[in-house]
Coordinates of C-alpha atoms in Angstrom, one line a residue:
M228 CA 85.0 -4.4 -4.9
A229 CA 87.0 -3.6 -1.8
L230 CA 89.8 -1.0 -1.8
C231 CA 92.6 -0.6 0.7
W232 CA 92.8 3.1 1.6
R233 CA 95.8 4.8 3.1
A234 CA 95.9 8.2 4.7
L235 CA 98.5 10.3 2.9
P236 CA 101.4 12.2 4.7
L237 CA 100.2 15.5 3.4
P238 CA 99.0 18.7 5.1
A239 CA 95.4 18.7 6.4
C240 CA 93.1 21.0 4.6
S241 CA 89.9 22.9 5.5
L242 CA 88.4 22.1 2.1
A243 CA 90.6 20.1 -0.2
E244 CA 89.4 20.1 -3.8
S245 CA 90.2 19.8 -7.5
P246 CA 92.9 17.1 -7.4
R247 CA 94.7 16.6 -10.7
Y248 CA 97.5 14.5 -12.0
A249 CA 99.6 15.9 -14.9
H250 CA 103.2 16.2 -15.9
G251 CA 104.3 13.5 -13.5
G252 CA 102.9 15.2 -10.4
W253 CA 99.8 15.9 -8.3
M254 CA 98.1 19.1 -7.4
W255 CA 95.0 20.2 -5.4
V256 CA 93.7 23.3 -3.6
D257 CA 92.5 24.2 -0.2
I258 CA 89.6 26.5 -1.2
N259 CA 89.0 28.0 2.2
R260 CA 92.6 28.7 3.0
R261 CA 93.4 29.9 -0.5
V262 CA 96.4 27.6 -1.0
L263 CA 97.6 25.6 -4.0
Y264 CA 99.5 22.4 -3.3
R265 CA 101.8 20.9 -6.0
L266 CA 103.6 17.6 -5.4
N267 CA 106.3 17.1 -8.0
Q268 CA 106.4 13.3 -7.8
S269 CA 104.2 10.5 -8.9
D270 CA 104.3 8.6 -5.6
V271 CA 101.7 10.1 -3.2
F272 CA 102.2 7.3 -0.6
N273 CA 105.8 8.4 0.2
A274 CA 105.6 12.2 -0.4
A275 CA 108.9 13.9 0.1
P276 CA 108.5 17.2 1.8
A277 CA 111.0 18.8 -0.6
N278 CA 108.7 17.9 -3.5
L279 CA 105.6 19.5 -2.0
H280 CA 105.3 23.2 -2.9
T281 CA 102.6 25.6 -1.8
L282 CA 101.4 28.9 -3.3
N283 CA 99.1 31.4 -1.5
L284 CA 96.3 32.3 -3.9
P285 CA 94.7 35.7 -4.4
D286 CA 91.2 34.3 -4.7
E287 CA 88.9 31.5 -3.5
I288 CA 90.0 29.1 -6.3
G289 CA 87.6 26.2 -6.7
C290 CA 89.1 24.6 -9.7
I291 CA 92.5 24.2 -11.2
L292 CA 93.2 22.9 -14.7
P293 CA 96.6 21.8 -16.1
T294 CA 97.8 23.1 -19.4
D295 CA 100.4 21.6 -21.8
Q296 CA 103.1 23.6 -19.9
A297 CA 104.0 22.0 -16.6
G298 CA 104.4 25.4 -14.8
T299 CA 101.2 26.9 -16.1
L300 CA 97.7 26.4 -14.7
V301 CA 94.3 27.8 -15.3
A302 CA 92.5 28.6 -12.1
L303 CA 88.8 29.5 -11.6
G304 CA 87.6 31.3 -8.5
R305 CA 85.3 34.0 -7.2
Q306 CA 86.8 36.9 -9.1
G307 CA 87.0 34.9 -12.4
G308 CA 89.6 33.1 -14.5
W309 CA 93.3 33.3 -13.5
L310 CA 96.5 32.2 -15.2
I311 CA 99.1 30.8 -12.8
E312 CA 102.6 30.8 -14.3
N313 CA 105.0 29.2 -11.8
N314 CA 104.3 31.5 -8.7
T315 CA 102.6 34.4 -10.5
C316 CA 98.8 34.7 -10.6
T317 CA 97.2 37.0 -13.1
L318 CA 93.5 37.6 -13.4
K319 CA 92.7 37.2 -17.1
L320 CA 88.9 36.9 -17.2
A321 CA 86.4 38.8 -15.0
A322 CA 83.7 36.7 -13.4
P323 CA 80.5 36.6 -15.6
F324 CA 78.3 36.5 -12.4
D325 CA 77.7 38.5 -9.2
S326 CA 80.8 37.5 -7.3
G327 CA 79.2 38.8 -4.1
K328 CA 76.9 35.8 -4.3
H329 CA 78.6 33.2 -6.5
R330 CA 82.0 31.7 -7.3
F331 CA 83.4 29.3 -9.9
N332 CA 83.3 25.8 -8.4
D333 CA 84.1 22.8 -10.6
G334 CA 85.1 22.1 -14.1
R335 CA 87.3 20.5 -16.8
A336 CA 88.9 21.2 -20.1
D337 CA 87.3 19.4 -23.0
P338 CA 89.5 17.4 -25.5
V339 CA 90.3 20.5 -27.5
G340 CA 91.1 22.8 -24.6
R341 CA 87.8 24.6 -24.0
I342 CA 87.2 25.5 -20.4
W343 CA 84.0 24.2 -18.9
I344 CA 83.2 25.5 -15.4
S345 CA 80.2 25.5 -13.1
T346 CA 79.4 28.0 -10.3
L347 CA 77.8 27.8 -6.9
V348 CA 75.4 30.0 -4.9
D349 CA 76.9 31.0 -1.6
A350 CA 73.5 31.1 0.1
R351 CA 72.5 27.8 -1.6
S352 CA 69.3 29.6 -2.8
P353 CA 67.9 30.6 -5.2
A354 CA 69.1 28.4 -8.1
T355 CA 71.1 31.1 -9.9
A356 CA 74.3 29.2 -10.5
A357 CA 75.1 27.8 -14.0
L358 CA 77.5 25.9 -16.2
Y359 CA 79.7 28.1 -18.4
C360 CA 81.9 27.4 -21.4
I361 CA 85.0 29.7 -21.7
E362 CA 86.4 30.1 -25.1
S363 CA 88.2 33.0 -26.9
G364 CA 87.9 35.2 -23.8
R365 CA 84.1 34.8 -23.5
A366 CA 82.2 32.9 -20.8
T367 CA 78.9 31.5 -22.4
L368 CA 76.2 30.3 -20.1
T369 CA 75.1 26.9 -21.2
I370 CA 73.1 25.2 -18.3
P371 CA 71.2 27.6 -16.0
D372 CA 69.3 26.9 -12.7
L373 CA 72.0 25.2 -10.7
I374 CA 72.7 25.7 -7.0
V375 CA 76.1 23.9 -6.6
G376 CA 77.4 22.8 -10.0
N377 CA 79.8 19.9 -9.6
G378 CA 81.0 16.6 -11.0
L379 CA 81.8 17.7 -14.5
A380 CA 83.8 15.1 -16.4
F381 CA 84.1 14.1 -20.1
S382 CA 83.9 10.4 -21.2
P383 CA 87.0 8.8 -22.7
K384 CA 85.8 9.3 -26.3
G385 CA 84.8 12.9 -25.4
D386 CA 81.3 12.4 -26.9
S387 CA 79.4 12.6 -23.5
V388 CA 79.8 14.6 -20.4
F389 CA 78.4 14.2 -16.8
L390 CA 77.4 17.0 -14.5
S391 CA 76.0 17.0 -11.0
D392 CA 74.4 19.5 -8.7
T393 CA 75.3 18.8 -5.1
R394 CA 72.3 20.7 -3.6
H395 CA 69.8 19.4 -6.2
K396 CA 71.3 16.0 -5.3
C397 CA 71.3 14.7 -8.9
I398 CA 73.6 13.7 -11.8
W399 CA 72.9 14.4 -15.5
R400 CA 74.4 13.0 -18.6
F401 CA 74.7 14.9 -21.9
E402 CA 75.8 14.0 -25.4
Y403 CA 78.6 16.3 -26.5
D404 CA 79.8 17.5 -29.9
V405 CA 83.5 18.3 -29.4
H406 CA 83.6 20.0 -32.8
T407 CA 81.0 22.6 -31.9
G408 CA 81.0 22.5 -28.1
A409 CA 77.3 21.8 -28.1
L410 CA 75.5 19.8 -25.3
S411 CA 72.4 17.9 -26.1
N412 CA 70.1 15.1 -24.9
Q413 CA 70.2 15.9 -21.2
Q414 CA 69.3 12.8 -19.1
L415 CA 68.8 12.5 -15.4
I416 CA 70.8 9.4 -14.4
K417 CA 70.6 9.6 -10.6
Q418 CA 68.4 11.4 -8.0
Y419 CA 69.7 11.0 -4.5
T420 CA 67.0 10.8 -1.9
D421 CA 68.4 9.1 1.2
G422 CA 69.6 11.3 4.1
S423 CA 72.2 14.0 3.5
A424 CA 74.4 12.0 1.0
R425 CA 74.8 14.0 -2.2
P426 CA 77.1 14.0 -5.3
D427 CA 80.2 16.2 -5.4
G428 CA 83.2 16.1 -7.7
A429 CA 84.0 13.3 -10.1
C430 CA 86.3 11.9 -12.7
F431 CA 86.3 9.2 -15.4
S432 CA 88.8 6.3 -15.6
A433 CA 90.1 5.0 -18.9
D434 CA 87.6 2.2 -19.1
G435 CA 84.6 4.6 -19.1
S436 CA 83.7 4.4 -15.4
Y437 CA 82.4 7.7 -13.8
W438 CA 83.5 7.9 -10.2
V439 CA 81.7 10.5 -8.1
A440 CA 82.4 11.5 -4.5
I441 CA 79.3 11.3 -2.2
L442 CA 79.5 14.1 0.3
E443 CA 78.4 13.1 3.8
G444 CA 78.0 9.6 2.4
Y445 CA 81.4 7.9 3.2
R446 CA 81.6 6.5 -0.3
I447 CA 82.3 6.9 -4.0
D448 CA 79.6 5.8 -6.5
R449 CA 80.6 4.3 -9.8
F450 CA 78.5 4.5 -13.0
N451 CA 79.2 3.3 -16.6
E452 CA 79.5 5.6 -19.6
Q453 CA 75.8 5.3 -20.3
G454 CA 74.9 6.5 -16.8
E455 CA 74.0 3.1 -15.4
F456 CA 74.9 2.6 -11.7
I457 CA 77.5 -0.1 -11.1
E458 CA 78.5 0.0 -7.4
S459 CA 79.2 2.0 -4.2
L460 CA 82.7 1.9 -2.7
D461 CA 83.1 2.6 1.0
I462 CA 85.8 5.1 2.0
P463 CA 86.9 6.2 5.5
L464 CA 86.2 9.9 4.8
A465 CA 82.9 11.5 5.7
K466 CA 83.0 14.3 3.2
P467 CA 84.8 13.3 0.1
T468 CA 84.9 16.1 -2.5
M469 CA 86.6 14.7 -5.6
P470 CA 88.5 11.6 -6.8
C471 CA 91.4 11.6 -9.2
F472 CA 93.4 8.8 -10.9
G473 CA 97.1 9.1 -11.5
G474 CA 100.5 7.9 -10.5
E475 CA 103.3 6.4 -12.6
N476 CA 101.1 3.7 -14.0
G477 CA 97.8 5.6 -13.6
A478 CA 96.4 3.1 -11.2
V479 CA 96.4 5.2 -8.0
L480 CA 93.0 6.6 -6.9
L481 CA 93.3 9.7 -4.8
V482 CA 90.4 11.3 -3.0
C483 CA 90.2 14.8 -1.5
S484 CA 87.8 15.8 1.3
A485 CA 86.3 18.6 3.3
Q486 CA 87.0 18.8 7.0
A487 CA 85.1 16.3 9.1
D488 CA 83.1 17.4 12.1
E489 CA 81.2 15.9 15.1
K490 CA 78.1 15.1 13.0
F491 CA 80.1 13.5 10.2
P492 CA 83.5 12.3 11.6
N493 CA 86.0 10.4 9.6
K494 CA 86.6 6.7 10.4
P495 CA 89.1 5.8 13.1
G496 CA 92.7 6.2 11.9
F497 CA 91.7 8.9 9.4
D498 CA 90.6 11.6 11.9
N499 CA 92.6 14.6 10.6
T500 CA 93.1 13.3 7.0
S501 CA 92.2 15.4 4.0
L502 CA 93.6 13.1 1.3
I503 CA 93.6 9.3 0.9
A504 CA 94.7 7.0 -1.8
C505 CA 94.8 3.3 -2.9
E506 CA 96.0 1.1 -5.7
T507 CA 93.4 -0.1 -8.1
S508 CA 93.0 -2.3 -11.2
F509 CA 91.7 0.8 -13.1
T510 CA 93.8 3.3 -14.9
A511 CA 93.7 7.1 -15.3
L512 CA 92.1 8.8 -18.2
P513 CA 94.8 11.4 -19.1
E514 CA 93.8 14.9 -18.1
A515 CA 92.8 17.1 -21.0
F516 CA 94.8 20.3 -21.0
A517 CA 93.1 23.6 -20.8
N518 CA 94.1 26.1 -23.5
P519 CA 95.1 29.2 -21.5
N520 CA 94.5 31.4 -24.5
N521 CA 90.8 30.8 -24.0
L522 CA 91.0 33.2 -21.0
N523 CA 92.1 36.0 -23.4
Q524 CA 89.7 38.3 -25.2
P525 CA 90.5 38.6 -28.9
P526 CA 91.9 42.0 -30.0
Y527 CA 89.3 44.6 -30.7
F528 CA 89.8 46.5 -33.9
T529 CA 88.0 49.8 -34.8

């Protein structure tokens, strides 16, 4: 399958990440520059400057999650879990890790609003990062021994979840019980061994395809819901970080990237591009909304 990619008329980023489509608009972050971008229109190909809003962030935010309120987001970073309400950022949950060595990196809300979020190790060694589930103001460690947790996405039925580790260069599939929040039956579905290419952020489309950005690989890999490889799709960006489906009809595939360099330059015509998009025959799996109350600790009664 060939896709016709277009560079988007949007600001270049140092590290564009966590693209989302919700409430009729797009959003993403530049982690290194601590900026949140919100495009309040469905058409990313003809972005109107008046519809692009920026917010300087108080933390290195690696992941943003929409809620059922258009102006409210959950944001996860080095210091912990934040609530963004319009242009106000409030730290609600302290980091459950040593923030001098780790930060929250990539995650999703599950179908009932639990917050699932992985961490990364700044030094990329040892493997002390983890996957956490945040519910009722508590961050519970669920999967240990990660280096750069990434690629977390729930299947359309919500009964399975995929998780990657960019430095371990692998992708796992788990069965998931949405009623209890329990992961089980961990399966390694892909171990990358060629060169520097490795899995980064990912998403599901409505048909059950898992789309994962291959950092330093100039491509997106697609798997089915059972974890079987389907195909690789070439893209003009050297360092894609995460794909996202959205748009008015859900058929637009947008991809964010890290900044290219001399060793891994973007393809000609995409030199200073951080976001690309194309029309596809696939459609978006609607984004599950995070419940912001999960950042709040329950009242303590004596």
